[in-house]
Amino acid sequence: MQKYTLAPEYELEAALPADAEALARLQEAMALETEHLRLEAATLRAGVAALLADPHKGIYYKITHQNQVVGCVLTTFEWSDWRNGQILWIQSLYILPAHRGKKLYSATYRYFQALVLQRPDWCGIRLYVDKTNQAARAVYQALGMDNGHYEMFEWIALPDKPVH
């Protein structure tokens, strides 16, 4: 992927292994800000490194301003047998507060929409958002996304929580 201009002096491009620490710091900030969680640093850094080393897991993108990483977004994929197409999932989206309000996510979303529309085997975009993150929900709705008719359920295996 070449650099894609989001706004004057802001670019989107695929992240490289050298960006791992910046991405991890952004994820720490996002978890603290949006969910009041402190992530386990070693696990997070290993997870970012694993993804950057294996594009089958997903693709991390960085948002840069004057060559500094100020935001990130991760894309992963879901195959829909009902639609016979790939759904692009947007995850781990975070933009530093000082760089918000510049429509950077809107431009990023339009970039991903264009990717989906160019590929006959791709059919849509999905993301999940914390139910309490009203600001993000408003942005997604303003872009024409809706929360559909699905609810998300999850089960995450954690080493300190046995299965019952």
Coordinates of C-alpha atoms in Angstrom, one line a residue, residues 64-120:
T64 CA 1.1 9.8 10.6
H65 CA 1.5 13.6 11.0
Q66 CA 4.9 15.0 10.1
N67 CA 6.3 11.5 10.3
Q68 CA 5.0 10.8 13.8
V69 CA 2.5 8.0 14.4
V70 CA -0.6 9.7 15.8
G71 CA -3.2 7.0 15.2
C72 CA -3.8 3.5 14.2
V73 CA -6.4 1.1 12.9
L74 CA -6.3 -2.7 12.5
T75 CA -8.3 -4.6 9.8
T76 CA -9.2 -8.2 10.0
F77 CA -11.4 -10.3 7.8
E78 CA -14.5 -12.4 8.1
W79 CA -15.8 -14.7 5.3
S80 CA -19.6 -14.5 4.8
D81 CA -21.0 -17.6 3.2
W82 CA -24.4 -15.9 3.1
R83 CA -22.9 -13.1 0.9
N84 CA -20.1 -15.1 -0.7
G85 CA -17.8 -12.3 0.2
Q86 CA -15.2 -11.0 2.6
I87 CA -16.2 -8.6 5.3
L88 CA -13.6 -6.1 6.4
W89 CA -13.5 -5.6 10.2
I90 CA -12.2 -2.4 11.6
Q91 CA -10.5 -2.8 15.0
S92 CA -8.1 -1.2 17.4
L93 CA -8.9 2.3 16.1
Y94 CA -7.3 5.1 18.0
I95 CA -6.3 8.7 17.2
L96 CA -4.5 10.8 19.8
P97 CA -6.8 13.4 21.3
A98 CA -4.7 16.3 19.9
H99 CA -5.3 15.1 16.4
R100 CA -9.1 14.5 16.6
G101 CA -11.7 16.7 15.0
K102 CA -9.9 16.6 11.6
K103 CA -12.1 14.0 10.0
L104 CA -9.2 11.5 10.0
Y105 CA -11.4 8.5 10.8
S106 CA -14.0 9.6 8.2
A107 CA -11.2 9.7 5.5
T108 CA -9.9 6.4 6.7
Y109 CA -13.3 4.8 6.5
R110 CA -13.8 6.2 3.0
Y111 CA -10.5 4.6 2.0
F112 CA -11.7 1.2 3.3
Q113 CA -15.1 1.7 1.6
A114 CA -13.3 2.3 -1.7
L115 CA -11.2 -0.9 -1.2
V116 CA -14.4 -2.9 -0.6
L117 CA -16.1 -1.5 -3.7
Q118 CA -13.1 -2.3 -5.9
R119 CA -13.0 -5.9 -4.9
P120 CA -15.8 -8.2 -6.2

